[in-house]
PDB file of C-alpha atoms in Angstrom:
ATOM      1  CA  UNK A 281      21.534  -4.217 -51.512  1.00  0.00           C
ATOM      2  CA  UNK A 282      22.562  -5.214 -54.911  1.00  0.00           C
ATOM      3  CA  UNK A 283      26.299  -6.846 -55.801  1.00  0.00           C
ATOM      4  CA  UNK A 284      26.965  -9.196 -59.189  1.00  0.00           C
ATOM      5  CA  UNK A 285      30.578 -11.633 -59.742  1.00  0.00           C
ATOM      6  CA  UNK A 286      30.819 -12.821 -63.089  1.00  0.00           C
ATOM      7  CA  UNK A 287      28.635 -15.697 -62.377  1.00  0.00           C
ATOM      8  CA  UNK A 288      25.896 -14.683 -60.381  1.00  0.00           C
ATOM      9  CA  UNK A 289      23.738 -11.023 -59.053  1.00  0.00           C
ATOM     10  CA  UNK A 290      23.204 -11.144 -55.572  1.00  0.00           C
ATOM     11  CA  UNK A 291      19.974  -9.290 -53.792  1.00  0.00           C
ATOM     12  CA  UNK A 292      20.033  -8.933 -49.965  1.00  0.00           C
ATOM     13  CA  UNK A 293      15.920  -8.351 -48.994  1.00  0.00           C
ATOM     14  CA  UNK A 294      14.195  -8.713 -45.560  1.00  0.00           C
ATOM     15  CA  UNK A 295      12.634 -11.671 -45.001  1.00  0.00           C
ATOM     16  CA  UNK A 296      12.669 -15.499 -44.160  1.00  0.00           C
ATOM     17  CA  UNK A 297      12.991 -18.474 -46.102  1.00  0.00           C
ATOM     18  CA  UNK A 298      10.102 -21.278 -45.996  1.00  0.00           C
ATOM     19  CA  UNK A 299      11.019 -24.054 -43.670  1.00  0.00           C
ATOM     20  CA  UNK A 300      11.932 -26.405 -45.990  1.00  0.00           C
ATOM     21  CA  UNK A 301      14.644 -23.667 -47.493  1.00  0.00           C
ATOM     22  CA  UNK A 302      15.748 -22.584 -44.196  1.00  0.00           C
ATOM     23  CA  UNK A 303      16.591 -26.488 -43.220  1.00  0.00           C
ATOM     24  CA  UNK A 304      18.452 -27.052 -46.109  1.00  0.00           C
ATOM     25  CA  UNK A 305      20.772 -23.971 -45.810  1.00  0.00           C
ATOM     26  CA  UNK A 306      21.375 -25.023 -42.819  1.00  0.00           C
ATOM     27  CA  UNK A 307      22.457 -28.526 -43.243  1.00  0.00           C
ATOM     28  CA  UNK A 308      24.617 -27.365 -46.497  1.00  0.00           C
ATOM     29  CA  UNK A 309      26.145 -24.513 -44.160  1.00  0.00           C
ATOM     30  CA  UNK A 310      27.602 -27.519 -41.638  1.00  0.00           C
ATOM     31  CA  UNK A 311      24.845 -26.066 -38.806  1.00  0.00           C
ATOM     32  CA  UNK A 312      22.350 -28.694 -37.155  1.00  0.00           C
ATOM     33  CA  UNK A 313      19.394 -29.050 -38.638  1.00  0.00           C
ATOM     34  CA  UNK A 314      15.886 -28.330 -36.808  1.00  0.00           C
ATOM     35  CA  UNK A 315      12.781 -29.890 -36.961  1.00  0.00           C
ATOM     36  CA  UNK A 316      10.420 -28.976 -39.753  1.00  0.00           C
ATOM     37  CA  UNK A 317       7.892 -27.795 -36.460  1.00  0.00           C
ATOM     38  CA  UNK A 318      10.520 -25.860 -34.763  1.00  0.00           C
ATOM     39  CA  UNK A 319      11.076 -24.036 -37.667  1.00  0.00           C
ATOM     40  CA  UNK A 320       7.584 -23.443 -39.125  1.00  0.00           C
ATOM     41  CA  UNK A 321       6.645 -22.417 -35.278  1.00  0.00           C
ATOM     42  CA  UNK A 322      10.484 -20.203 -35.035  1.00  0.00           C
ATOM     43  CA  UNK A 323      10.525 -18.290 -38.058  1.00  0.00           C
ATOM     44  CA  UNK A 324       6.922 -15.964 -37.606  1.00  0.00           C
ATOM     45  CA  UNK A 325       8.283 -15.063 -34.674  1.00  0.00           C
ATOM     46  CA  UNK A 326      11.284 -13.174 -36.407  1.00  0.00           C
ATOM     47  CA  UNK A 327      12.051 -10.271 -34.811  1.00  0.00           C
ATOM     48  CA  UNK A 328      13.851  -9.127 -38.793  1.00  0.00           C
ATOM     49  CA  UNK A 329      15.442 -11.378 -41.018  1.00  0.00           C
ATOM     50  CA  UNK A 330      17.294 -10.863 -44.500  1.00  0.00           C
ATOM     51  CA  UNK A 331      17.723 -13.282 -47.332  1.00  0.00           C
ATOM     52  CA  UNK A 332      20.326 -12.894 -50.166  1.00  0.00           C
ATOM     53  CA  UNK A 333      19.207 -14.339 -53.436  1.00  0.00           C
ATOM     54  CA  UNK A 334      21.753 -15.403 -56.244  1.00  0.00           C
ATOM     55  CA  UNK A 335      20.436 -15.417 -59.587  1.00  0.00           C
ATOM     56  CA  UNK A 336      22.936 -16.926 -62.180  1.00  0.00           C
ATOM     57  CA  UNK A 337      23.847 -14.006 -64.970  1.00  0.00           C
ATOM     58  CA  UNK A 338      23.064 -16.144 -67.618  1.00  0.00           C
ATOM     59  CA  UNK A 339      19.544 -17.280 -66.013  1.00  0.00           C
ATOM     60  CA  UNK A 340      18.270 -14.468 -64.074  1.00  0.00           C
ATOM     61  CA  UNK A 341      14.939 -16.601 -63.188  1.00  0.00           C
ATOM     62  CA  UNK A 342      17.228 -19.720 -61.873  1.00  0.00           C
ATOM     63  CA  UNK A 343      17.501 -17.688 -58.443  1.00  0.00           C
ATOM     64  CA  UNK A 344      17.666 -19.329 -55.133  1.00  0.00           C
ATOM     65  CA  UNK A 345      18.365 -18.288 -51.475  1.00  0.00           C
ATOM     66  CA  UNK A 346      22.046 -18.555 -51.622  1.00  0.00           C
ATOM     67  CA  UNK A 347      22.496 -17.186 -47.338  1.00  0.00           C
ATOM     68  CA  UNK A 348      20.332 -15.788 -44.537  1.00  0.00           C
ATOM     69  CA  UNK A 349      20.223 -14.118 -41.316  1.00  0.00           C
ATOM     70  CA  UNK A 350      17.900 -13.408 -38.063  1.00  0.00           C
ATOM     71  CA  UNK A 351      17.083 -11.674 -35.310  1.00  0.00           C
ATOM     72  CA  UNK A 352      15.188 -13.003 -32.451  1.00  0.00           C
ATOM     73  CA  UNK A 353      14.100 -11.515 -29.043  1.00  0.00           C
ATOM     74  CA  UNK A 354      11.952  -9.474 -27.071  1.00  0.00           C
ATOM     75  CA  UNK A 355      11.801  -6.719 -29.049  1.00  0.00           C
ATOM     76  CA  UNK A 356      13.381  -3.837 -26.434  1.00  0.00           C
ATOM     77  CA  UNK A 357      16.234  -5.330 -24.421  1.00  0.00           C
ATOM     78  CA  UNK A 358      17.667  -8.209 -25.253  1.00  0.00           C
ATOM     79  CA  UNK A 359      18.084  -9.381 -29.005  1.00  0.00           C
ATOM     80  CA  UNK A 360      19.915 -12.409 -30.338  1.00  0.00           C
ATOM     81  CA  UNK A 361      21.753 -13.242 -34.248  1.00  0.00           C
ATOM     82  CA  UNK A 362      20.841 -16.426 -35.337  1.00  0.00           C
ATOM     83  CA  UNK A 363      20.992 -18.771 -37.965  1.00  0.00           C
ATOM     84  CA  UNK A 364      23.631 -16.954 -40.473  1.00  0.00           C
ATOM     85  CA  UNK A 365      24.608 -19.048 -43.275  1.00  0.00           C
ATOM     86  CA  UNK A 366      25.580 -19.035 -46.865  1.00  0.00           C
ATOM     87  CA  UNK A 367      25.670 -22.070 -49.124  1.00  0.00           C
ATOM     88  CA  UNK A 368      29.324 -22.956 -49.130  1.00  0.00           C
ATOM     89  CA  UNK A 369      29.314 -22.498 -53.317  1.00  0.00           C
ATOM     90  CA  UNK A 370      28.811 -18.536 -52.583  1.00  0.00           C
ATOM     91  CA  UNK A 371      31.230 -18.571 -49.574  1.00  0.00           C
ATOM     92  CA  UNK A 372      33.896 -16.328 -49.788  1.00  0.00           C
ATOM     93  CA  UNK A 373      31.715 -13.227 -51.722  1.00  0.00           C
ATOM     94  CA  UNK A 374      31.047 -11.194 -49.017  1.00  0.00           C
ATOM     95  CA  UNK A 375      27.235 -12.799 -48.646  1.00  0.00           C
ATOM     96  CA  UNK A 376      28.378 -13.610 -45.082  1.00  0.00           C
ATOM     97  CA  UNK A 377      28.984  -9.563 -44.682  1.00  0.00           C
ATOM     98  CA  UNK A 378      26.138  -8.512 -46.215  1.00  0.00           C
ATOM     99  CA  UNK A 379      23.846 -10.149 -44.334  1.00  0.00           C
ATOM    100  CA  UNK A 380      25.226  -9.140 -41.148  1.00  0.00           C
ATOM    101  CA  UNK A 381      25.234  -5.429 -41.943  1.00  0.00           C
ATOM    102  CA  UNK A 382      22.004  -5.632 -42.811  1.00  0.00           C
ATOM    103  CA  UNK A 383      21.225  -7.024 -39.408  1.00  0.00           C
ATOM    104  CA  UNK A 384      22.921  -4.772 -37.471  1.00  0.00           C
ATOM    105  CA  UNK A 385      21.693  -1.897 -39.383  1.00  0.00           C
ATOM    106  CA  UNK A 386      18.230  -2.924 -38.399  1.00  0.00           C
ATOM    107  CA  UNK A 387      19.169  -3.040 -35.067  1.00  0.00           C
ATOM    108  CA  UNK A 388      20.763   0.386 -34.929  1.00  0.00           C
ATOM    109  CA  UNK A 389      17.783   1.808 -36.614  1.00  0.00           C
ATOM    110  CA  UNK A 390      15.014   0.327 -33.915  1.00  0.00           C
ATOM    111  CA  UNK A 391      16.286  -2.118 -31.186  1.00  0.00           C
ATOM    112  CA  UNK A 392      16.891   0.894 -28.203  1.00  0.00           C
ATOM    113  CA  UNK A 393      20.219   2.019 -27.486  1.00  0.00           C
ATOM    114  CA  UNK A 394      20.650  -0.078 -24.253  1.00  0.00           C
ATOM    115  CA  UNK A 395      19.576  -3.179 -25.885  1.00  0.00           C
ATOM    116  CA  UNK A 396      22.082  -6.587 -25.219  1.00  0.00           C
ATOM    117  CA  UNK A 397      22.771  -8.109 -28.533  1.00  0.00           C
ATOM    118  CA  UNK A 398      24.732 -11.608 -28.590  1.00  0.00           C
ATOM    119  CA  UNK A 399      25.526 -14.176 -30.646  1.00  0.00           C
ATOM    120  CA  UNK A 400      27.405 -17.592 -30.626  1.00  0.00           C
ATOM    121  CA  UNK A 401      30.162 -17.467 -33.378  1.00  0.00           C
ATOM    122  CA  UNK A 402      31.423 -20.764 -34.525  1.00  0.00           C
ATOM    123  CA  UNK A 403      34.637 -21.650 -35.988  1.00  0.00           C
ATOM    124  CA  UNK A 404      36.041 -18.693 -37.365  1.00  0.00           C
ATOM    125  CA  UNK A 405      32.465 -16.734 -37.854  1.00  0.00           C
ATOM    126  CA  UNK A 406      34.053 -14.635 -34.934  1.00  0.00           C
ATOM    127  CA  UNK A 407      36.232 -13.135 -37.139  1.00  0.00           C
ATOM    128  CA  UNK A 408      33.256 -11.632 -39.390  1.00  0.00           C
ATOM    129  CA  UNK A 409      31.148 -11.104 -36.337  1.00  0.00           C
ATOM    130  CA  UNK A 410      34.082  -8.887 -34.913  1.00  0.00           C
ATOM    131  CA  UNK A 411      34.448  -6.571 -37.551  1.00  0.00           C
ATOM    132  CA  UNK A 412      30.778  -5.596 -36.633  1.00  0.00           C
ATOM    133  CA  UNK A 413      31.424  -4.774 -33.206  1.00  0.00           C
ATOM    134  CA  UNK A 414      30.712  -7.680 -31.517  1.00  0.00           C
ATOM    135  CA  UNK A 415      33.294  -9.014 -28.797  1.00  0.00           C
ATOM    136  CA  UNK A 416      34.115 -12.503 -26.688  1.00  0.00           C
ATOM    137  CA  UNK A 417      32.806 -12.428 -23.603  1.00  0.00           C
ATOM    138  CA  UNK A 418      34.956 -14.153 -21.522  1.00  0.00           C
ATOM    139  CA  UNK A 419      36.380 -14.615 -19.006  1.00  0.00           C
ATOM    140  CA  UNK A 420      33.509 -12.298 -17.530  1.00  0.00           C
ATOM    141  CA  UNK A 421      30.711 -14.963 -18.731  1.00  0.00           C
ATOM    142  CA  UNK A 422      30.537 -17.687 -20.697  1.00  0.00           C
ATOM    143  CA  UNK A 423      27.869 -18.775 -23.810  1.00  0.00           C
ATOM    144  CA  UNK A 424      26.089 -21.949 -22.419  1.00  0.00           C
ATOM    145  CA  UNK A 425      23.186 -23.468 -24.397  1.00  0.00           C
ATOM    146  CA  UNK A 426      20.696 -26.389 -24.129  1.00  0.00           C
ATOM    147  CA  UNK A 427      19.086 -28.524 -25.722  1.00  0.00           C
ATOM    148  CA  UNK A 428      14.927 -30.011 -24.710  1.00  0.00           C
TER     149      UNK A 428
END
């Protein structure tokens, strides 16, 4: 999926950034950073992922991952959205949307019709996150998490 602004083209492709690109996204997006391990360990084990490249107009080869997206799981019945980001200089040109309609396009096309999907939205994310059909699940349960 193609879009251009009158700065930049953006290109929304499957795939995963290296580890050092994914830990920098991350950091610039305001999300915690993970190990340089974790990551190089995490990210083969995608289940899909997209990227979305900016490439200035007037330097087409100056591209860079400007946002990402994943999908981890099992495979079959329980999938999870992870790590959905976009460098806060390309905020606010529907990268963020992008990337989650390619994810959930994926999804609909092979994760089985019964599958659970989740995600943790944080700060206002749940406002993008709802307009794809995703809902709060409280008071019923609550998202916990963990750290080893």
């Amino acid at each position: 999926m193609n879009s251009t602004d009158d700065h930049y083209t953006y290109v929304v492709r499957p795939g995963v950034p290296d580890v050092g690109t994914f830990r920098s996204l991350r950091r610039a997006a305001g999300m915690s950073d993970r190990s340089a391990e974790a990551v190089a360990q995490g990210l083969p084990h995608t289940w899909h992922g997209v990227v979305d490249e900016a490439a200035p107009q007037d330097d087409p080869a100056a591209g860079r991952i400007a946002g990402m997206g994943r999908i981890v799981g099992d495979g079959g019945a329980c999938f999870q959205i992870v790590d959905v980001c976009v460098l806060p200089e390309h905020q606010g040109r529907g990268l963020g949307t992008r990337i989650m309609a390619e994810l959930t396009g994926e999804l609909e096309r092979r994760a089985p019709a019964t599958a659970y999907v989740s995600l943790i939205a944080d700060g206002d994310a749940h406002r993008l996150y709802a307009r794809f059909g995703f809902t709060g699940t409280a008071p019923r349960s609550i998202g916990m998490h963990r750290t080893v």
